[in-house]
Amino acid sequence: MWNPIDALLGLFSLDIGIDLGTANTLVFVRGKGIVINEPSWVAIEKNSKRVLAIGAEAKEMVGRTPAGIVAIRPLRDGVISEFEVTQAMLDYFIKKAHEDLFVPFPRPRVVVGIPSGVTEVEKRAVYDAALAAGARAAFLIEEPMAAAIGAGLPIMESRGSMVVDIGGGTTEVAVFSLGGIVVSRSIRVAGDEMDEDIIQYVRQKYNLLIGERMAERVKIAIGSAYPLPEEKTMLLRGRNVVTGLPDAVEVSSIEIREALSGSVGIILDVIKETLDSTPPELIADLMETGICLAGGGSLLKGLAQRVSEETNMPAWVAPDSMTCVARGAGKVLEELDILQQVLTTPDRRGSSASPV
């Protein structure tokens, strides 16, 4: 039912789409695009739990804090592990979006992307955190759906579309048709697992202990899922676990590809498993439209070629793949026909209820 007060508020308030990611949080504002893209890190005092820094400033403190301060990521595997810290982080990003755009009032409508495999309790935690952080109304959207919308896939049509969203904590694979998810899979293997693979590989082969940030840098610089036209090398610095002294070794992209093979193999297996459960008519569509790769993990060199080779289907990386979920979450507030089908809010009993 049309409410004149809500309509008036809508003229002045922001519609915000948030990709509340394990590694990065992105904020999309309708009419403005991506206004915030910062790491999902929060620095807090150990004893008082007082928040000291959020985002890029907090990430700079990782591994460098004194004993009384700790830098943490309040989300693990795509779900909230530290509710109060997540609330503080959401509050910071929502207020920052308002301040940057000089919009003092009223509170915004917020759409938050969540992994498709989360429980109702985890959904409720995200929903409550968004409201507590200052949202006028909060809605949830499954990340693969948001990624597909952000990538521009024709999910409302009868022909099939497929997206593989590889984030920091989770990989989401889904096949769409007629505005709904036909088949989906969610695994907690993604960018973080790849970083951990590199850390373990270097430690076992070279007795060198490196940090998460160094592992992420080498993954981005020379990591790959498919042989490169020209293999590269990179110098890794860390601590030798035998001598306890600083040390450095040069590793090749071939070695890093070997280190990443476990996680990449698991992602490929879940893609094949999803295809195996997909109706034949949709498989025929997918052989024409291909598989869309989204999320930061899709930027791993050669991943699209590897997926294409393993599935016998074309695979391609979405334009600006890191922002697909945030752009899709924001876009659904502009499309009322999509809004009715893909957004949910948890009811008081913990189940999902349609917001409209």
CSV table of C-alpha atoms in Angstrom, one decimal:
chain,number,residue,atom,x,y,z
A,1,MET,CA,0.0,0.0,0.0
A,2,TRP,CA,1.3,3.4,-1.0
A,3,ASN,CA,2.4,5.5,2.0
A,4,PRO,CA,2.8,9.3,1.4
A,5,ILE,CA,5.3,9.6,4.3
A,6,ASP,CA,7.5,6.8,2.9
A,7,ALA,CA,7.3,8.4,-0.5
A,8,LEU,CA,8.4,11.7,0.8
A,9,LEU,CA,11.3,10.1,2.8
A,10,GLY,CA,12.3,8.3,-0.4
A,11,LEU,CA,12.9,11.6,-2.2
A,12,PHE,CA,15.6,12.6,0.3
A,13,SER,CA,17.0,9.3,1.6
A,14,LEU,CA,19.7,7.1,0.1
A,15,ASP,CA,19.2,3.7,-1.3
A,16,ILE,CA,22.3,1.7,-0.4
A,17,GLY,CA,23.6,-1.7,-1.5
A,18,ILE,CA,26.2,-3.2,0.7
A,19,ASP,CA,28.5,-6.1,-0.2
A,20,LEU,CA,29.4,-7.1,3.4
A,21,GLY,CA,32.4,-9.2,2.4
A,22,THR,CA,34.8,-11.2,4.4
A,23,ALA,CA,37.8,-9.4,2.8
A,24,ASN,CA,36.3,-6.1,1.6
A,25,THR,CA,33.1,-4.1,2.2
A,26,LEU,CA,31.7,-2.2,-0.7
A,27,VAL,CA,28.9,0.4,-0.6
A,28,PHE,CA,26.9,1.3,-3.7
A,29,VAL,CA,24.6,4.4,-3.6
A,30,ARG,CA,21.8,4.7,-6.1
A,31,GLY,CA,22.7,7.4,-8.7
A,32,LYS,CA,26.3,7.6,-7.4
A,33,GLY,CA,27.8,4.2,-7.9
A,34,ILE,CA,30.4,2.7,-5.6
A,35,VAL,CA,31.3,5.3,-3.0
A,36,ILE,CA,33.2,3.1,-0.5
A,37,ASN,CA,35.5,0.1,-1.1
A,38,GLU,CA,37.5,-0.7,2.0
A,39,PRO,CA,38.9,-3.8,3.8
A,40,SER,CA,36.6,-5.5,6.3
A,41,TRP,CA,39.1,-4.9,9.2
A,42,VAL,CA,38.4,-3.3,12.6
A,43,ALA,CA,41.0,-2.4,15.2
A,44,ILE,CA,39.8,-2.6,18.8
A,45,GLU,CA,41.2,-2.4,22.3
A,46,LYS,CA,41.4,-5.9,23.8
A,47,ASN,CA,40.1,-5.1,27.2
A,48,SER,CA,37.4,-2.4,26.6
A,49,LYS,CA,36.5,-3.6,23.1
A,50,ARG,CA,36.5,0.0,22.0
A,51,VAL,CA,36.7,0.5,18.3
A,52,LEU,CA,39.9,2.4,17.3
A,53,ALA,CA,40.0,2.2,13.5
A,54,ILE,CA,37.9,0.7,10.7
A,55,GLY,CA,38.6,-0.2,7.1
A,56,ALA,CA,41.9,0.7,5.3
A,57,GLU,CA,43.3,2.4,8.5
A,58,ALA,CA,42.6,-0.8,10.5
A,59,LYS,CA,44.2,-3.1,7.8
A,60,GLU,CA,47.4,-1.1,8.0
A,61,MET,CA,47.6,-2.1,11.7
A,62,VAL,CA,47.5,-5.8,11.0
A,63,GLY,CA,50.5,-7.5,12.5
A,64,ARG,CA,51.8,-4.2,13.8
A,65,THR,CA,49.7,-3.6,16.9
A,66,PRO,CA,50.9,-3.3,20.5
A,67,ALA,CA,49.8,-5.9,23.0
A,68,GLY,CA,46.6,-3.9,24.0
A,69,ILE,CA,45.2,-3.5,20.5
A,70,VAL,CA,44.1,-6.2,18.1
A,71,ALA,CA,43.1,-5.9,14.4
A,72,ILE,CA,40.3,-8.4,13.5
A,73,ARG,CA,38.0,-9.2,10.7
A,74,PRO,CA,34.4,-9.4,12.2
A,75,LEU,CA,33.2,-11.7,9.4
A,76,ARG,CA,34.5,-15.2,8.7
A,77,ASP,CA,33.5,-17.3,5.8
A,78,GLY,CA,30.9,-14.7,4.8
A,79,VAL,CA,29.0,-14.7,8.1
A,80,ILE,CA,29.2,-12.5,11.3
A,81,SER,CA,31.6,-13.8,13.9
A,82,GLU,CA,31.7,-10.6,16.0
A,83,PHE,CA,28.2,-9.0,16.1
A,84,GLU,CA,29.0,-5.8,17.9
A,85,VAL,CA,32.1,-5.1,15.9
A,86,THR,CA,30.2,-5.8,12.6
A,87,GLN,CA,27.5,-3.4,13.8
A,88,ALA,CA,30.1,-0.7,14.4
A,89,MET,CA,31.7,-1.3,11.0
A,90,LEU,CA,28.3,-1.1,9.2
A,91,ASP,CA,27.4,2.1,11.2
A,92,TYR,CA,30.7,3.6,10.1
A,93,PHE,CA,30.3,2.8,6.4
A,94,ILE,CA,26.6,3.9,6.3
A,95,LYS,CA,27.4,7.2,8.1
A,96,LYS,CA,30.4,7.8,5.8
A,97,ALA,CA,28.2,7.3,2.7
A,98,HIS,CA,25.8,10.0,4.1
A,99,GLU,CA,28.6,12.4,5.0
A,100,ASP,CA,30.4,12.0,1.7
A,101,LEU,CA,27.2,12.8,-0.2
A,102,PHE,CA,26.1,15.6,2.1
A,103,VAL,CA,22.8,13.9,2.9
A,104,PRO,CA,22.1,14.5,6.6
A,105,PHE,CA,18.7,12.8,6.8
A,106,PRO,CA,16.8,10.5,6.9
A,107,ARG,CA,18.1,7.1,7.5
A,108,PRO,CA,18.7,5.0,4.3
A,109,ARG,CA,17.1,1.8,2.9
A,110,VAL,CA,19.8,-0.8,2.9
A,111,VAL,CA,20.2,-4.0,0.9
A,112,VAL,CA,22.9,-6.4,2.2
A,113,GLY,CA,24.3,-9.3,0.2
A,114,ILE,CA,24.6,-12.6,2.1
A,115,PRO,CA,26.0,-16.0,1.1
A,116,SER,CA,23.3,-18.4,-0.1
A,117,GLY,CA,24.3,-21.1,2.3
A,118,VAL,CA,23.9,-19.2,5.6
A,119,THR,CA,21.4,-20.3,8.3
A,120,GLU,CA,18.4,-18.3,9.4
A,121,VAL,CA,20.2,-17.3,12.6
A,122,GLU,CA,23.1,-15.9,10.5
A,123,LYS,CA,20.6,-14.0,8.3
A,124,ARG,CA,19.0,-12.5,11.4
A,125,ALA,CA,22.4,-11.4,12.7
A,126,VAL,CA,23.1,-9.5,9.4
A,127,TYR,CA,19.6,-8.0,9.3
A,128,ASP,CA,19.7,-6.8,13.0
A,129,ALA,CA,23.2,-5.4,12.5
A,130,ALA,CA,22.0,-3.3,9.5
A,131,LEU,CA,19.1,-1.9,11.5
A,132,ALA,CA,21.2,-1.3,14.6
A,133,ALA,CA,23.7,0.6,12.4
A,134,GLY,CA,21.1,3.1,11.4
A,135,ALA,CA,19.2,1.7,8.4
A,136,ARG,CA,15.5,2.8,8.0
A,137,ALA,CA,14.7,-0.5,6.4
A,138,ALA,CA,16.9,-3.5,5.7
A,139,PHE,CA,16.6,-6.2,3.2
A,140,LEU,CA,18.8,-9.3,2.4
A,141,ILE,CA,19.8,-10.6,-1.0
A,142,GLU,CA,21.7,-13.8,-1.8
A,143,GLU,CA,25.1,-12.9,-3.1
A,144,PRO,CA,25.0,-15.0,-6.3
A,145,MET,CA,21.7,-13.3,-7.2
A,146,ALA,CA,23.2,-9.8,-6.5
A,147,ALA,CA,26.3,-10.8,-8.5
A,148,ALA,CA,24.2,-11.9,-11.5
A,149,ILE,CA,22.2,-8.6,-11.4
A,150,GLY,CA,25.4,-6.6,-11.1
A,151,ALA,CA,27.0,-8.4,-13.9
A,152,GLY,CA,24.0,-7.7,-16.2
A,153,LEU,CA,22.9,-11.3,-16.7
A,154,PRO,CA,19.4,-11.8,-18.0
A,155,ILE,CA,18.1,-13.6,-14.9
A,156,MET,CA,14.5,-12.7,-15.5
A,157,GLU,CA,14.4,-14.4,-18.8
A,158,SER,CA,13.5,-18.1,-19.4
A,159,ARG,CA,16.9,-18.9,-20.8
A,160,GLY,CA,19.5,-20.0,-18.2
A,161,SER,CA,22.3,-17.9,-16.8
A,162,MET,CA,25.1,-19.1,-14.5
A,163,VAL,CA,27.4,-17.1,-12.1
A,164,VAL,CA,30.4,-18.2,-10.0
A,165,ASP,CA,31.0,-15.6,-7.3
A,166,ILE,CA,34.4,-16.1,-5.6
A,167,GLY,CA,34.8,-13.8,-2.6
A,168,GLY,CA,37.1,-13.8,0.3
A,169,GLY,CA,35.3,-16.4,2.5
A,170,THR,CA,32.9,-18.1,0.2
A,171,THR,CA,32.4,-19.3,-3.3
A,172,GLU,CA,28.8,-19.1,-4.6
A,173,VAL,CA,27.7,-21.0,-7.7
A,174,ALA,CA,24.2,-20.6,-9.1
A,175,VAL,CA,22.1,-21.2,-12.2
A,176,PHE,CA,19.2,-18.8,-12.8
A,177,SER,CA,16.0,-18.8,-14.8
A,178,LEU,CA,12.8,-16.7,-14.7
A,179,GLY,CA,14.0,-14.6,-11.9
A,180,GLY,CA,14.9,-17.4,-9.5
A,181,ILE,CA,17.7,-19.7,-8.5
A,182,VAL,CA,17.3,-23.2,-10.1
A,183,VAL,CA,20.4,-24.8,-8.6
A,184,SER,CA,23.0,-23.3,-6.2
A,185,ARG,CA,26.0,-24.4,-4.2
A,186,SER,CA,27.9,-22.5,-1.5
A,187,ILE,CA,31.3,-23.6,-0.2
A,188,ARG,CA,33.6,-21.9,2.3
A,189,VAL,CA,36.6,-22.1,0.0
A,190,ALA,CA,37.7,-18.8,-1.7
A,191,GLY,CA,40.3,-16.1,-1.5
A,192,ASP,CA,41.2,-16.7,2.2
A,193,GLU,CA,41.8,-20.4,1.6
A,194,MET,CA,44.1,-19.5,-1.4
A,195,ASP,CA,46.1,-17.2,0.9
A,196,GLU,CA,46.4,-20.0,3.5
A,197,ASP,CA,47.5,-22.5,0.8
A,198,ILE,CA,50.4,-20.2,-0.2
A,199,ILE,CA,51.4,-19.7,3.5
A,200,GLN,CA,51.5,-23.4,4.1
A,201,TYR,CA,53.3,-24.2,0.8
A,202,VAL,CA,56.1,-21.7,1.5
A,203,ARG,CA,56.4,-22.9,5.1
A,204,GLN,CA,56.7,-26.6,4.1
A,205,LYS,CA,59.0,-26.1,1.1
A,206,TYR,CA,61.2,-23.2,2.3
A,207,ASN,CA,60.7,-23.2,6.1
A,208,LEU,CA,59.7,-19.5,5.6
A,209,LEU,CA,56.8,-18.1,7.6
A,210,ILE,CA,55.0,-15.3,5.8
A,211,GLY,CA,51.9,-13.3,6.8
A,212,GLU,CA,48.5,-13.0,5.2
A,213,ARG,CA,49.2,-9.7,3.5
A,214,MET,CA,52.4,-11.1,1.9
A,215,ALA,CA,50.5,-14.2,0.7
A,216,GLU,CA,47.7,-12.0,-0.8
A,217,ARG,CA,50.3,-9.9,-2.6
A,218,VAL,CA,52.0,-12.9,-4.2
A,219,LYS,CA,48.6,-14.3,-5.2
A,220,ILE,CA,47.6,-11.1,-6.9
A,221,ALA,CA,51.0,-10.6,-8.5
A,222,ILE,CA,51.9,-14.0,-9.9
A,223,GLY,CA,49.2,-16.4,-8.8
A,224,SER,CA,47.4,-18.3,-11.6
A,225,ALA,CA,45.1,-21.2,-12.3
A,226,TYR,CA,46.4,-21.9,-15.8
A,227,PRO,CA,49.9,-21.8,-17.3
A,228,LEU,CA,50.9,-18.2,-18.1
A,229,PRO,CA,52.3,-17.0,-21.5
A,230,GLU,CA,55.3,-15.9,-19.5
A,231,GLU,CA,56.0,-17.3,-16.1
A,232,LYS,CA,57.0,-14.8,-13.4
A,233,THR,CA,58.9,-14.8,-10.1
A,234,MET,CA,58.6,-12.8,-6.9
A,235,LEU,CA,60.7,-12.3,-3.7
A,236,LEU,CA,59.0,-13.4,-0.5
A,237,ARG,CA,60.1,-12.0,2.8
A,238,GLY,CA,59.4,-13.5,6.2
A,239,ARG,CA,60.9,-15.4,9.2
A,240,ASN,CA,62.8,-18.6,8.8
A,241,VAL,CA,61.1,-21.1,11.2
A,242,VAL,CA,64.4,-23.0,11.7
A,243,THR,CA,66.8,-20.2,12.6
A,244,GLY,CA,64.2,-17.7,13.8
A,245,LEU,CA,65.9,-15.0,11.7
A,246,PRO,CA,64.6,-12.9,8.8
A,247,ASP,CA,64.9,-14.6,5.4
A,248,ALA,CA,63.8,-14.1,1.8
A,249,VAL,CA,63.2,-16.6,-1.1
A,250,GLU,CA,62.3,-16.2,-4.7
A,251,VAL,CA,59.3,-18.2,-5.8
A,252,SER,CA,57.9,-18.7,-9.3
A,253,SER,CA,54.4,-18.5,-10.6
A,254,ILE,CA,54.6,-22.2,-11.4
A,255,GLU,CA,55.1,-22.9,-7.6
A,256,ILE,CA,52.3,-20.6,-6.6
A,257,ARG,CA,50.0,-22.3,-9.1
A,258,GLU,CA,50.9,-25.6,-7.5
A,259,ALA,CA,50.2,-24.1,-4.1
A,260,LEU,CA,46.7,-22.9,-5.2
A,261,SER,CA,45.8,-26.1,-7.0
A,262,GLY,CA,43.9,-27.5,-4.0
A,263,SER,CA,41.5,-24.6,-3.6
A,264,VAL,CA,41.1,-24.1,-7.3
A,265,GLY,CA,40.3,-27.8,-7.7
A,266,ILE,CA,37.6,-27.6,-5.0
A,267,ILE,CA,36.0,-24.6,-6.8
A,268,LEU,CA,36.1,-26.5,-10.1
A,269,ASP,CA,34.5,-29.5,-8.5
A,270,VAL,CA,31.6,-27.5,-7.1
A,271,ILE,CA,31.0,-25.9,-10.5
A,272,LYS,CA,30.9,-29.4,-12.1
A,273,GLU,CA,28.6,-30.6,-9.3
A,274,THR,CA,26.2,-27.7,-10.0
A,275,LEU,CA,26.2,-28.4,-13.7
A,276,ASP,CA,25.5,-32.0,-13.0
A,277,SER,CA,22.3,-31.0,-11.1
A,278,THR,CA,21.2,-28.5,-13.8
A,279,PRO,CA,18.2,-29.5,-16.1
A,280,PRO,CA,19.3,-30.4,-19.6
A,281,GLU,CA,17.4,-27.5,-21.2
A,282,LEU,CA,19.3,-25.0,-19.1
A,283,ILE,CA,22.6,-26.7,-19.9
A,284,ALA,CA,21.9,-26.1,-23.6
A,285,ASP,CA,21.4,-22.4,-22.8
A,286,LEU,CA,24.5,-22.2,-20.7
A,287,MET,CA,26.6,-23.7,-23.6
A,288,GLU,CA,25.6,-20.5,-25.5
A,289,THR,CA,25.7,-17.9,-22.7
A,290,GLY,CA,28.7,-19.3,-20.8
A,291,ILE,CA,29.7,-19.1,-17.2
A,292,CYS,CA,30.1,-15.7,-15.6
A,293,LEU,CA,32.9,-15.3,-13.0
A,294,ALA,CA,32.4,-12.6,-10.4
A,295,GLY,CA,34.0,-11.5,-7.1
A,296,GLY,CA,37.6,-10.7,-6.3
A,297,GLY,CA,38.7,-14.3,-6.6
A,298,SER,CA,37.7,-14.4,-10.3
A,299,LEU,CA,40.6,-12.1,-11.0
A,300,LEU,CA,43.0,-15.0,-10.5
A,301,LYS,CA,45.0,-15.2,-13.7
A,302,GLY,CA,43.9,-17.9,-16.1
A,303,LEU,CA,40.9,-18.9,-14.0
A,304,ALA,CA,38.4,-18.3,-16.8
A,305,GLN,CA,40.5,-20.4,-19.2
A,306,ARG,CA,40.7,-23.2,-16.6
A,307,VAL,CA,37.0,-23.2,-16.0
A,308,SER,CA,36.3,-23.2,-19.7
A,309,GLU,CA,38.6,-26.1,-20.3
A,310,GLU,CA,37.2,-28.2,-17.4
A,311,THR,CA,33.5,-27.6,-18.2
A,312,ASN,CA,33.6,-27.5,-22.1
A,313,MET,CA,31.7,-24.2,-21.8
A,314,PRO,CA,32.8,-20.6,-22.5
A,315,ALA,CA,33.7,-18.8,-19.3
A,316,TRP,CA,34.3,-15.0,-18.8
A,317,VAL,CA,35.0,-12.6,-16.1
A,318,ALA,CA,32.4,-9.9,-15.4
A,319,PRO,CA,33.3,-6.3,-16.0
A,320,ASP,CA,34.5,-4.8,-12.7
A,321,SER,CA,33.9,-8.1,-11.1
A,322,MET,CA,34.8,-7.0,-7.6
A,323,THR,CA,31.8,-4.7,-7.4
A,324,CYS,CA,29.2,-6.9,-8.9
A,325,VAL,CA,27.5,-7.9,-5.6
A,326,ALA,CA,27.3,-4.3,-4.3
A,327,ARG,CA,26.0,-2.9,-7.7
A,328,GLY,CA,23.5,-5.7,-7.9
A,329,ALA,CA,22.3,-5.1,-4.3
A,330,GLY,CA,21.8,-1.4,-5.0
A,331,LYS,CA,20.1,-2.0,-8.4
A,332,VAL,CA,17.3,-4.1,-7.1
A,333,LEU,CA,15.9,-1.1,-5.2
A,334,GLU,CA,15.4,0.6,-8.6
A,335,GLU,CA,13.6,-2.5,-10.0
A,336,LEU,CA,10.4,-3.2,-8.2
A,337,ASP,CA,9.6,-6.3,-10.2
A,338,ILE,CA,13.0,-7.7,-9.2
A,339,LEU,CA,12.5,-6.5,-5.6
A,340,GLN,CA,9.5,-8.6,-5.0
A,341,GLN,CA,11.2,-11.8,-6.0
A,342,VAL,CA,14.8,-11.6,-4.7
A,343,LEU,CA,14.7,-9.6,-1.5
A,344,THR,CA,13.9,-11.0,1.9
A,345,THR,CA,13.7,-9.9,5.6
A,346,PRO,CA,13.8,-12.5,8.4
A,347,ASP,CA,10.6,-12.6,10.4
A,348,ARG,CA,10.6,-12.8,14.2
A,349,ARG,CA,10.5,-16.6,14.1
A,350,GLY,CA,13.8,-16.7,12.1
A,351,SER,CA,12.3,-17.6,8.8
A,352,SER,CA,12.5,-15.5,5.7
A,353,ALA,CA,9.5,-13.3,4.8
A,354,SER,CA,8.9,-11.2,1.7
A,355,PRO,CA,9.2,-7.5,2.4
A,356,VAL,CA,6.6,-6.4,-0.1
